[in-house]
PDB file of C-alpha atoms in Angstrom:
ATOM      1  CA  UNK A   1       0.000   0.000   0.000  1.00 51.00           C
ATOM      2  CA  UNK A   2       1.338   3.401  -0.895  1.00 57.00           C
ATOM      3  CA  UNK A   3       1.813   5.977   1.839  1.00 58.00           C
ATOM      4  CA  UNK A   4      -0.744   8.329   0.310  1.00 59.00           C
ATOM      5  CA  UNK A   5      -3.375   5.563   0.217  1.00 60.00           C
ATOM      6  CA  UNK A   6      -2.540   4.526   3.787  1.00 59.00           C
ATOM      7  CA  UNK A   7      -2.819   8.108   5.011  1.00 58.00           C
ATOM      8  CA  UNK A   8      -6.153   8.580   3.249  1.00 57.00           C
ATOM      9  CA  UNK A   9      -7.449   5.366   4.824  1.00 61.00           C
ATOM     10  CA  UNK A  10      -6.390   6.424   8.301  1.00 60.00           C
ATOM     11  CA  UNK A  11      -7.893   9.875   7.879  1.00 58.00           C
ATOM     12  CA  UNK A  12     -11.183   8.374   6.714  1.00 60.00           C
ATOM     13  CA  UNK A  13     -11.252   6.030   9.680  1.00 60.00           C
ATOM     14  CA  UNK A  14     -10.321   8.850  12.047  1.00 59.00           C
ATOM     15  CA  UNK A  15     -13.162  10.967  10.706  1.00 58.00           C
ATOM     16  CA  UNK A  16     -15.554   8.081  11.280  1.00 57.00           C
ATOM     17  CA  UNK A  17     -14.216   7.603  14.790  1.00 55.00           C
ATOM     18  CA  UNK A  18     -14.870  11.255  15.570  1.00 55.00           C
ATOM     19  CA  UNK A  19     -18.564  10.999  14.691  1.00 53.00           C
ATOM     20  CA  UNK A  20     -19.374   9.643  18.129  1.00 49.00           C
ATOM     21  CA  UNK A  21     -18.379  12.973  19.709  1.00 45.00           C
ATOM     22  CA  UNK A  22     -21.575  14.647  18.579  1.00 41.00           C
ATOM     23  CA  UNK A  23     -23.699  11.801  19.920  1.00 46.00           C
ATOM     24  CA  UNK A  24     -22.591  12.240  23.544  1.00 47.00           C
ATOM     25  CA  UNK A  25     -24.793  12.613  26.550  1.00 45.00           C
ATOM     26  CA  UNK A  26     -24.179  13.242  30.243  1.00 47.00           C
ATOM     27  CA  UNK A  27     -23.645  10.650  32.929  1.00 49.00           C
ATOM     28  CA  UNK A  28     -23.448  10.635  36.711  1.00 54.00           C
ATOM     29  CA  UNK A  29     -20.437   8.305  36.792  1.00 60.00           C
ATOM     30  CA  UNK A  30     -16.876   9.592  37.041  1.00 74.00           C
ATOM     31  CA  UNK A  31     -15.384   9.868  33.534  1.00 84.00           C
ATOM     32  CA  UNK A  32     -12.286   7.783  32.826  1.00 92.00           C
ATOM     33  CA  UNK A  33     -10.217   9.177  29.947  1.00 94.00           C
ATOM     34  CA  UNK A  34      -7.992   6.083  29.708  1.00 95.00           C
ATOM     35  CA  UNK A  35     -11.009   3.791  29.403  1.00 95.00           C
ATOM     36  CA  UNK A  36     -12.524   6.148  26.833  1.00 94.00           C
ATOM     37  CA  UNK A  37      -9.325   6.151  24.763  1.00 94.00           C
ATOM     38  CA  UNK A  38      -9.189   2.337  24.912  1.00 95.00           C
ATOM     39  CA  UNK A  39     -12.815   2.188  23.768  1.00 92.00           C
ATOM     40  CA  UNK A  40     -12.102   4.564  20.873  1.00 90.00           C
ATOM     41  CA  UNK A  41      -9.117   2.428  19.882  1.00 91.00           C
ATOM     42  CA  UNK A  42     -11.297  -0.688  19.897  1.00 91.00           C
ATOM     43  CA  UNK A  43     -13.989   1.122  17.925  1.00 89.00           C
ATOM     44  CA  UNK A  44     -11.394   2.086  15.313  1.00 85.00           C
ATOM     45  CA  UNK A  45     -10.128  -1.511  15.089  1.00 87.00           C
ATOM     46  CA  UNK A  46     -13.699  -2.771  14.689  1.00 88.00           C
ATOM     47  CA  UNK A  47     -14.289  -0.234  11.921  1.00 84.00           C
ATOM     48  CA  UNK A  48     -11.066  -1.229  10.167  1.00 82.00           C
ATOM     49  CA  UNK A  49     -12.176  -4.863  10.384  1.00 85.00           C
ATOM     50  CA  UNK A  50     -15.286  -3.988   8.386  1.00 86.00           C
ATOM     51  CA  UNK A  51     -17.876  -3.322  11.080  1.00 83.00           C
ATOM     52  CA  UNK A  52     -19.645  -0.368   9.442  1.00 75.00           C
ATOM     53  CA  UNK A  53     -21.616   0.376  12.626  1.00 73.00           C
ATOM     54  CA  UNK A  54     -18.520   0.564  14.827  1.00 70.00           C
ATOM     55  CA  UNK A  55     -18.219   4.357  14.789  1.00 66.00           C
ATOM     56  CA  UNK A  56     -21.896   5.277  14.928  1.00 68.00           C
ATOM     57  CA  UNK A  57     -22.177   5.928  18.654  1.00 79.00           C
ATOM     58  CA  UNK A  58     -20.082   7.268  21.484  1.00 83.00           C
ATOM     59  CA  UNK A  59     -18.539   4.328  23.343  1.00 87.00           C
ATOM     60  CA  UNK A  60     -20.109   3.720  26.758  1.00 88.00           C
ATOM     61  CA  UNK A  61     -16.704   4.241  28.380  1.00 92.00           C
ATOM     62  CA  UNK A  62     -16.775   7.833  27.065  1.00 91.00           C
ATOM     63  CA  UNK A  63     -19.983   8.775  28.846  1.00 89.00           C
ATOM     64  CA  UNK A  64     -19.396  11.805  31.027  1.00 91.00           C
ATOM     65  CA  UNK A  65     -16.407  12.977  28.993  1.00 93.00           C
ATOM     66  CA  UNK A  66     -16.977  16.358  27.373  1.00 92.00           C
ATOM     67  CA  UNK A  67     -16.933  16.592  23.582  1.00 91.00           C
ATOM     68  CA  UNK A  68     -13.665  18.545  23.424  1.00 93.00           C
ATOM     69  CA  UNK A  69     -11.830  15.915  25.479  1.00 93.00           C
ATOM     70  CA  UNK A  70     -13.422  13.080  23.489  1.00 91.00           C
ATOM     71  CA  UNK A  71     -12.273  14.701  20.248  1.00 91.00           C
ATOM     72  CA  UNK A  72      -8.760  15.095  21.675  1.00 93.00           C
ATOM     73  CA  UNK A  73      -8.689  11.404  22.603  1.00 93.00           C
ATOM     74  CA  UNK A  74      -9.988  10.366  19.168  1.00 90.00           C
ATOM     75  CA  UNK A  75      -7.317  12.503  17.507  1.00 92.00           C
ATOM     76  CA  UNK A  76      -4.630  10.872  19.659  1.00 93.00           C
ATOM     77  CA  UNK A  77      -5.865   7.426  18.628  1.00 92.00           C
ATOM     78  CA  UNK A  78      -5.872   8.436  14.946  1.00 89.00           C
ATOM     79  CA  UNK A  79      -2.338   9.871  15.187  1.00 90.00           C
ATOM     80  CA  UNK A  80      -1.079   6.690  16.876  1.00 91.00           C
ATOM     81  CA  UNK A  81      -2.688   4.589  14.150  1.00 88.00           C
ATOM     82  CA  UNK A  82      -1.188   6.779  11.427  1.00 87.00           C
ATOM     83  CA  UNK A  83       2.262   6.509  13.040  1.00 87.00           C
ATOM     84  CA  UNK A  84       1.930   2.728  13.154  1.00 82.00           C
ATOM     85  CA  UNK A  85       1.006   2.555   9.484  1.00 81.00           C
ATOM     86  CA  UNK A  86       3.824   4.882   8.458  1.00 80.00           C
ATOM     87  CA  UNK A  87       6.314   2.877  10.510  1.00 79.00           C
ATOM     88  CA  UNK A  88       5.165  -0.361   8.881  1.00 80.00           C
ATOM     89  CA  UNK A  89       5.505   1.179   5.410  1.00 80.00           C
ATOM     90  CA  UNK A  90       9.025   2.406   6.200  1.00 75.00           C
ATOM     91  CA  UNK A  91      10.155  -0.995   7.477  1.00 68.00           C
ATOM     92  CA  UNK A  92      12.254  -3.045   5.039  1.00 69.00           C
TER      93      UNK A  92
END
């Protein structure tokens, strides 16, 4: 896979992963950013595996996390995924 194609794929997946941020709602439980980030990572993996519904809703572990923080976490996950793809393309 060419780097440009890989980058486009990651950006498309990242955009899909960010869609859950607008679907958020409040919760009385204490928000856990690490659990939210793990849930976003799993959601991204599910989406990459072909589960078209994977990025439709905010993960339960992200309940109580404000939209700005959720977007930040989703961006971190996307950047980590992009780095992993670029590293694998650069490997001999």
